[in-house]
Coordinates of N, CA and C and ligand atoms in Angstrom, one line a residue:
M1 N 0.8 -1.2 0.0 CA 0.0 0.0 0.0 C 0.9 1.2 0.0
K2 N 0.6 2.2 -0.9 CA 1.4 3.4 -1.0 C 1.1 4.4 0.1
A3 N 2.1 4.9 0.8 CA 1.9 5.9 1.8 C 1.2 7.2 1.2
K4 N 0.4 7.8 2.1 CA -0.3 9.0 1.6 C 0.1 10.2 2.4
A5 N 0.0 11.4 1.8 CA 0.3 12.6 2.5 C -0.9 13.0 3.4
P6 N -0.6 13.7 4.5 CA -1.7 14.1 5.4 C -2.8 15.0 4.7
K7 N -2.3 15.7 3.7 CA -3.2 16.6 2.9 C -4.3 15.8 2.2
H8 N -4.0 14.6 1.8 CA -4.9 13.8 1.1 C -6.3 13.7 1.8
S9 N -6.2 13.5 3.1 CA -7.4 13.2 3.9 C -7.8 14.4 4.8
E10 N -7.1 15.4 4.8 CA -7.4 16.6 5.7 C -8.8 17.0 5.4
T11 N -9.5 17.2 6.5 CA -11.0 17.4 6.5 C -11.4 18.7 7.2
I12 N -12.1 19.5 6.5 CA -12.7 20.7 7.1 C -14.2 20.6 7.1
M13 N -14.7 20.8 8.3 CA -16.2 20.7 8.5 C -16.7 22.0 9.1
T14 N -17.8 22.5 8.6 CA -18.3 23.8 9.2 C -19.7 23.6 9.7
Q15 N -20.0 24.1 10.9 CA -21.3 24.1 11.5 C -21.7 25.4 12.0
I16 N -23.0 25.7 12.3 CA -23.4 26.9 12.9 C -24.0 26.5 14.3
V17 N -23.8 27.2 15.3 CA -24.4 26.8 16.6 C -25.8 27.3 16.7
F18 N -26.7 26.3 16.8 CA -28.2 26.7 16.9 C -28.5 26.5 18.4
P19 N -29.7 27.2 18.8 CA -30.1 27.1 20.2 C -30.1 25.7 20.7
N20 N -30.5 24.7 19.9 CA -30.7 23.3 20.3 C -29.3 22.7 20.6
D21 N -28.2 23.3 20.2 CA -26.9 22.8 20.5 C -26.3 23.3 21.8
T22 N -27.0 24.1 22.5 CA -26.4 24.9 23.6 C -27.0 24.5 25.0
N23 N -26.3 24.9 26.0 CA -26.8 24.8 27.4 C -27.7 26.1 27.7
P24 N -28.3 26.2 28.9 CA -29.1 27.3 29.2 C -28.4 28.7 29.2
M25 N -27.1 28.7 29.1 CA -26.3 29.9 29.0 C -26.1 30.3 27.5
G26 N -26.6 29.5 26.6 CA -26.4 29.8 25.2 C -25.0 29.4 24.7
I27 N -24.3 28.5 25.5 CA -23.0 28.0 25.2 C -23.1 26.6 24.5
L28 N -22.3 26.4 23.5 CA -22.3 25.1 22.8 C -21.9 24.0 23.8
Q29 N -22.8 23.0 23.8 CA -22.6 21.9 24.7 C -21.3 21.1 24.3
G30 N -20.5 20.7 25.3 CA -19.3 19.9 25.1 C -19.6 18.7 24.3
G31 N -20.6 17.9 24.7 CA -20.9 16.7 24.0 C -21.2 16.9 22.5
R32 N -21.9 18.0 22.2 CA -22.3 18.2 20.8 C -21.0 18.5 20.0
L33 N -20.1 19.3 20.7 CA -18.9 19.6 19.9 C -18.1 18.4 19.7
V34 N -18.0 17.5 20.7 CA -17.2 16.3 20.6 C -17.8 15.4 19.4
H35 N -19.2 15.4 19.4 CA -19.8 14.7 18.3 C -19.4 15.2 16.9
W36 N -19.3 16.5 16.8 CA -18.8 17.1 15.5 C -17.4 16.8 15.2
L37 N -16.5 16.8 16.3 CA -15.1 16.5 16.1 C -15.0 15.0 15.7
D38 N -15.8 14.2 16.3 CA -15.7 12.7 16.0 C -16.1 12.5 14.5
T39 N -17.1 13.3 14.0 CA -17.6 13.1 12.6 C -16.5 13.5 11.7
A40 N -15.9 14.7 12.0 CA -14.8 15.1 11.1 C -13.6 14.2 11.1
A41 N -13.3 13.6 12.3 CA -12.2 12.7 12.4 C -12.5 11.4 11.6
A42 N -13.8 11.0 11.7 CA -14.2 9.7 11.0 C -14.1 9.9 9.5
I43 N -14.5 11.1 9.0 CA -14.4 11.3 7.5 C -12.9 11.3 7.1
C44 N -12.1 12.0 7.9 CA -10.6 12.0 7.7 C -10.0 10.6 7.6
S45 N -10.3 9.8 8.7 CA -9.6 8.5 8.8 C -10.1 7.6 7.6
Q46 N -11.4 7.7 7.3 CA -11.9 6.8 6.2 C -11.4 7.2 4.9
N47 N -11.1 8.5 4.6 CA -10.5 8.9 3.4 C -9.1 8.4 3.3
H48 N -8.4 8.4 4.5 CA -7.0 7.9 4.5 C -7.0 6.4 4.2
A49 N -7.8 5.7 5.0 CA -7.8 4.2 5.0 C -8.5 3.6 3.8
E50 N -9.5 4.3 3.3 CA -10.4 3.7 2.2 C -11.1 2.5 2.8
H51 N -11.4 2.6 4.1 CA -12.2 1.6 4.8 C -13.1 2.2 5.8
I52 N -14.1 1.5 6.2 CA -14.9 2.0 7.3 C -14.0 2.0 8.6
C53 N -14.1 3.1 9.4 CA -13.2 3.2 10.6 C -14.1 3.4 11.8
V54 N -13.7 2.9 12.9 CA -14.4 3.1 14.2 C -13.5 3.9 15.1
T55 N -14.2 4.6 16.0 CA -13.4 5.4 17.1 C -12.9 4.4 18.1
A56 N -11.6 4.4 18.4 CA -11.1 3.5 19.4 C -10.8 4.3 20.7
S57 N -10.4 5.5 20.5 CA -10.2 6.4 21.7 C -10.2 7.8 21.4
I58 N -10.5 8.6 22.4 CA -10.5 10.1 22.3 C -9.7 10.5 23.5
D59 N -8.6 11.3 23.3 CA -7.9 11.8 24.5 C -7.4 13.2 24.3
S60 N -6.9 13.8 25.4 CA -6.4 15.1 25.4 C -7.4 16.1 24.9
V61 N -8.7 15.9 25.2 CA -9.7 16.8 24.8 C -9.6 18.1 25.6
K62 N -9.4 19.2 24.9 CA -9.2 20.5 25.6 C -10.3 21.5 25.2
F63 N -11.1 21.9 26.1 CA -12.1 22.9 25.8 C -11.5 24.3 26.2
K64 N -11.0 25.0 25.2 CA -10.2 26.2 25.5 C -11.0 27.5 25.6
A65 N -12.1 27.5 24.9 CA -13.0 28.7 24.9 C -14.4 28.3 24.5
P66 N -15.4 29.0 25.0 CA -16.8 28.7 24.6 C -17.2 29.2 23.2
A67 N -18.1 28.5 22.6 CA -18.7 29.0 21.4 C -20.2 29.3 21.7
K68 N -20.8 30.3 21.1 CA -22.1 30.7 21.5 C -23.1 30.6 20.3
V69 N -24.4 30.7 20.6 CA -25.5 30.6 19.6 C -25.1 31.6 18.5
G70 N -25.2 31.1 17.2 CA -24.9 32.0 16.1 C -23.5 31.9 15.6
D71 N -22.6 31.4 16.4 CA -21.2 31.4 16.0 C -21.0 30.3 14.9
I72 N -20.1 30.5 14.0 CA -19.8 29.5 13.0 C -18.6 28.8 13.5
V73 N -18.7 27.4 13.5 CA -17.6 26.6 14.1 C -17.0 25.8 12.9
T74 N -15.7 26.0 12.8 CA -14.9 25.3 11.7 C -14.0 24.2 12.4
I75 N -14.1 23.0 11.9 CA -13.4 21.9 12.5 C -12.4 21.4 11.4
K76 N -11.1 21.2 11.9 CA -10.1 20.6 11.0 C -9.6 19.3 11.5
A77 N -9.6 18.3 10.7 CA -9.1 17.0 11.2 C -8.0 16.5 10.2
K78 N -6.9 16.1 10.8 CA -5.7 15.7 10.0 C -5.1 14.5 10.6
V79 N -4.7 13.5 9.8 CA -4.0 12.3 10.3 C -2.6 12.7 10.6
T80 N -2.2 12.4 11.9 CA -0.8 12.7 12.3 C 0.1 11.4 12.1
R81 N -0.5 10.2 12.1 CA 0.3 9.0 11.9 C -0.6 7.8 11.6
A82 N -0.2 7.0 10.8 CA -0.9 5.7 10.5 C 0.0 4.6 11.1
F83 N -0.6 3.7 11.8 CA 0.2 2.6 12.4 C -0.1 1.3 11.5
T84 N -0.6 0.3 12.1 CA -1.0 -0.9 11.3 C -2.4 -0.8 10.9
S85 N -3.3 -0.9 11.8 CA -4.7 -0.7 11.5 C -5.3 0.6 12.1
S86 N -4.5 1.2 12.9 CA -5.0 2.5 13.6 C -4.4 3.7 13.0
M87 N -5.1 4.8 13.2 CA -4.6 6.1 12.8 C -4.9 7.1 13.9
E88 N -3.9 8.0 14.1 CA -4.1 9.1 15.1 C -4.6 10.3 14.3
I89 N -5.6 11.0 14.7 CA -6.2 12.1 14.0 C -6.1 13.3 15.0
F90 N -5.5 14.4 14.6 CA -5.5 15.6 15.4 C -6.7 16.5 14.9
V91 N -7.5 16.9 15.9 CA -8.7 17.7 15.5 C -8.7 19.0 16.3
Q92 N -8.9 20.1 15.5 CA -9.0 21.4 16.1 C -10.3 22.1 15.7
A93 N -10.8 22.9 16.6 CA -12.1 23.6 16.2 C -11.9 25.1 16.6
W94 N -12.4 26.0 15.7 CA -12.4 27.4 15.9 C -13.9 27.9 15.8
A95 N -14.2 29.0 16.6 CA -15.5 29.6 16.5 C -15.3 31.0 15.9
K96 N -16.2 31.4 15.1 CA -16.2 32.7 14.5 C -17.4 33.5 14.8
K97 N -17.2 34.8 15.2 CA -18.4 35.7 15.5 C -18.8 36.2 14.1
V98 N -20.0 36.1 13.7 CA -20.4 36.5 12.4 C -20.2 38.0 12.2
L99 N -20.6 38.8 13.2 CA -20.6 40.3 13.0 C -19.2 40.9 13.0
T100 N -18.3 40.3 13.8 CA -16.9 40.9 13.8 C -15.9 40.1 12.9
Q101 N -16.3 38.8 12.6 CA -15.5 37.9 11.8 C -14.2 37.5 12.7
K102 N -14.3 37.7 14.0 CA -13.2 37.3 14.9 C -13.3 35.8 15.1
E103 N -12.1 35.2 14.9 CA -12.1 33.7 15.0 C -11.1 33.3 16.0
Y104 N -11.5 32.3 16.8 CA -10.6 31.9 17.9 C -10.7 30.4 18.2
L105 N -9.6 29.8 18.6 CA -9.5 28.3 18.9 C -10.4 28.0 20.1
I106 N -11.3 27.0 19.9 CA -12.1 26.6 21.0 C -11.8 25.1 21.5
N107 N -11.2 24.3 20.7 CA -11.0 22.9 21.1 C -9.9 22.2 20.3
E108 N -9.2 21.3 21.0 CA -8.2 20.5 20.4 C -8.3 19.1 21.0
A109 N -8.2 18.0 20.2 CA -8.2 16.7 20.7 C -7.5 15.7 19.8
Y110 N -7.2 14.6 20.4 CA -6.6 13.5 19.6 C -7.6 12.3 19.5
F111 N -7.9 11.8 18.3 CA -8.7 10.7 18.2 C -7.9 9.5 17.6
T112 N -8.2 8.3 18.0 CA -7.7 7.1 17.3 C -8.8 6.4 16.6
F113 N -8.6 6.2 15.4 CA -9.6 5.4 14.6 C -9.0 4.1 14.1
V114 N -9.7 3.1 14.1 CA -9.2 1.8 13.6 C -10.1 1.4 12.3
A115 N -9.3 1.0 11.3 CA -10.0 0.6 10.0 C -10.5 -0.9 10.2
I116 N -11.7 -1.1 9.8 CA -12.2 -2.5 9.9 C -12.6 -3.1 8.6
D117 N -12.5 -4.4 8.5 CA -12.9 -5.1 7.3 C -14.4 -5.5 7.3
D118 N -14.9 -6.3 6.4 CA -16.3 -6.6 6.3 C -16.8 -7.5 7.5
N119 N -15.8 -8.1 8.2 CA -16.1 -8.9 9.4 C -15.9 -8.1 10.7
A120 N -15.7 -6.8 10.6 CA -15.4 -5.9 11.7 C -14.1 -6.2 12.4
N121 N -13.2 -6.8 11.7 CA -11.8 -7.0 12.2 C -10.9 -5.9 11.8
P122 N -9.9 -5.5 12.6 CA -9.0 -4.5 12.2 C -8.3 -4.9 11.0
T123 N -8.1 -3.9 10.1 CA -7.4 -4.2 8.8 C -6.3 -3.1 8.5
Q124 N -5.3 -3.5 7.8 CA -4.2 -2.6 7.5 C -4.6 -1.4 6.8
V125 N -3.9 -0.3 7.1 CA -4.1 1.0 6.5 C -2.9 1.5 5.8
P126 N -3.0 2.3 4.8 CA -1.7 2.9 4.2 C -0.9 3.7 5.2
G127 N 0.4 3.7 5.0 CA 1.2 4.6 5.8 C 1.0 6.0 5.6
L128 N 1.6 6.9 6.4 CA 1.5 8.3 6.3 C 2.8 8.9 6.0
K129 N 2.9 9.8 5.0 CA 4.1 10.4 4.6 C 4.1 11.9 4.9
P130 N 4.6 12.2 6.1 CA 4.6 13.7 6.5 C 5.6 14.5 5.6
S131 N 5.3 15.7 5.3 CA 6.3 16.5 4.5 C 6.7 17.8 5.2
T132 N 5.8 18.5 5.9 CA 6.2 19.8 6.5 C 6.9 19.4 7.8
E133 N 7.6 20.4 8.4 CA 8.3 20.2 9.6 C 7.4 19.8 10.7
K134 N 6.2 20.6 10.8 CA 5.2 20.3 11.8 C 4.6 18.9 11.7
E135 N 4.4 18.5 10.5 CA 3.9 17.1 10.3 C 4.9 16.1 10.7
K136 N 6.2 16.3 10.5 CA 7.2 15.4 10.9 C 7.3 15.3 12.4
I137 N 7.2 16.4 13.1 CA 7.2 16.4 14.6 C 6.0 15.6 15.1
E138 N 4.8 16.0 14.6 CA 3.6 15.3 15.1 C 3.7 13.8 14.8
Y139 N 4.3 13.4 13.7 CA 4.4 12.0 13.3 C 5.3 11.3 14.4
Q140 N 6.4 11.9 14.7 CA 7.3 11.3 15.7 C 6.6 11.2 17.1
L141 N 6.0 12.3 17.5 CA 5.3 12.3 18.8 C 4.2 11.3 18.9
A142 N 3.5 11.0 17.8 CA 2.4 10.2 17.8 C 2.7 8.8 18.3
E143 N 3.9 8.3 18.1 CA 4.4 7.0 18.6 C 4.3 7.0 20.2
E144 N 4.9 8.1 20.8 CA 4.8 8.2 22.2 C 3.4 8.3 22.8
R145 N 2.6 9.1 22.1 CA 1.2 9.2 22.5 C 0.5 7.9 22.4
K146 N 0.8 7.1 21.4 CA 0.1 5.8 21.2 C 0.5 4.9 22.4
L147 N 1.8 4.8 22.7 CA 2.2 4.0 23.8 C 1.6 4.4 25.1
A148 N 1.5 5.7 25.4 CA 0.9 6.3 26.6 C -0.6 5.9 26.7
R149 N -1.3 6.0 25.6 CA -2.8 5.8 25.7 C -3.1 4.3 25.8
L150 N -2.2 3.4 25.3 CA -2.5 2.0 25.4 C -2.1 1.5 26.8
K151 N -1.2 2.3 27.5 CA -0.8 1.9 28.9 C -1.9 2.1 29.9
V152 N -2.8 3.1 29.6 CA -3.8 3.5 30.6 C -4.7 2.4 30.9
Ligands
LIG201 C1 -11.3 -0.6 18.1 C2 -11.5 -2.1 17.9 C3 -11.8 -2.3 16.4 C4 -10.1 -2.7 18.1 O1 -10.3 -4.1 17.9 P1 -9.3 -5.2 18.7 O2 -9.7 -6.5 18.2 O3 -9.3 -4.8 20.1 O4 -8.0 -4.8 18.0 P2 -6.5 -5.0 18.4 O5 -6.2 -5.2 19.9 O6 -5.9 -6.1 17.5 O7 -5.9 -3.6 18.0 C5 -6.1 -3.1 16.7 C6 -5.6 -1.7 16.7 O8 -6.5 -0.9 17.5 C7 -5.7 -0.2 18.4 N1 -6.4 0.0 19.6 C8 -7.2 -0.9 20.2 N2 -7.8 -0.4 21.3 C9 -7.4 0.9 21.4 C10 -7.7 2.0 22.2 N3 -8.4 1.8 23.3 N4 -7.1 3.2 22.0 C11 -6.3 3.4 20.9 N5 -6.0 2.4 20.0 C12 -6.6 1.2 20.3 C13 -4.4 -1.0 18.6 O9 -3.4 -0.2 19.1 C14 -4.2 -1.5 17.2 O10 -3.6 -0.6 16.4 P3 -2.5 -1.0 15.3 O11 -3.1 -2.1 14.5 O12 -2.3 0.2 14.5 O13 -1.2 -1.3 16.0 C15 -12.5 -2.8 18.8 O14 -12.1 -2.6 20.2 C16 -13.9 -2.1 18.6 O15 -14.6 -2.5 17.7 N6 -14.2 -1.2 19.6 C17 -15.5 -0.5 19.5 C18 -15.5 0.6 18.5 C19 -16.7 1.4 18.6 O16 -17.8 0.9 18.7 N7 -16.6 2.8 18.4 C20 -17.7 3.7 18.5 C21 -18.5 3.7 17.3 S1 -17.6 4.2 15.8

């Protein structure tokens, strides 16, 4: 299987925060945001693997700032490393105020997705070929993060 560039599967997903997505303060619910992150990461991993992929773990989820009703939320998901059947996906989300166009980071998280075959068994995925300096660093660190999360 030929290794793929992270760019190949990089996924950008946009949502708008509706009242039904929020708590009584009008702030986007954490669970709803994680659902959106999971969806973007699933699309990203499946485009890399060319297989159905399932969420194996979510870690280092950081809620850095709130998003409010009417904000536009942009989510970016990118594969940092592909192992044998699993892939680590780094997901970031930004909220933008429509009137000022001010955009700020609201969340970061690491997802692990596993590619599965027709019998729901893990199956091999293509490798990842990082090219930028940042992608190469993330690729190296992903090995340590994998070991740490499997130890828990
Ligand atoms: C994820 C799942 C497919 C792994 O299956 P398994 O038979 O336990 O697989 P293995 O132990 O052989 O591991 C397969 C890969 O998954 C990874 N993995 C397994 N559990 C993991 C976890 N908790 N966190 C991160 N990675 C994990 C392994 O490191 C391995 O990666 P590699 O092949 O790249 O080295 C299986 O546990 C499962 O189906 N879980 C439920 C998934 C689900 O319902 N998600 C929500 C809906 S999408």
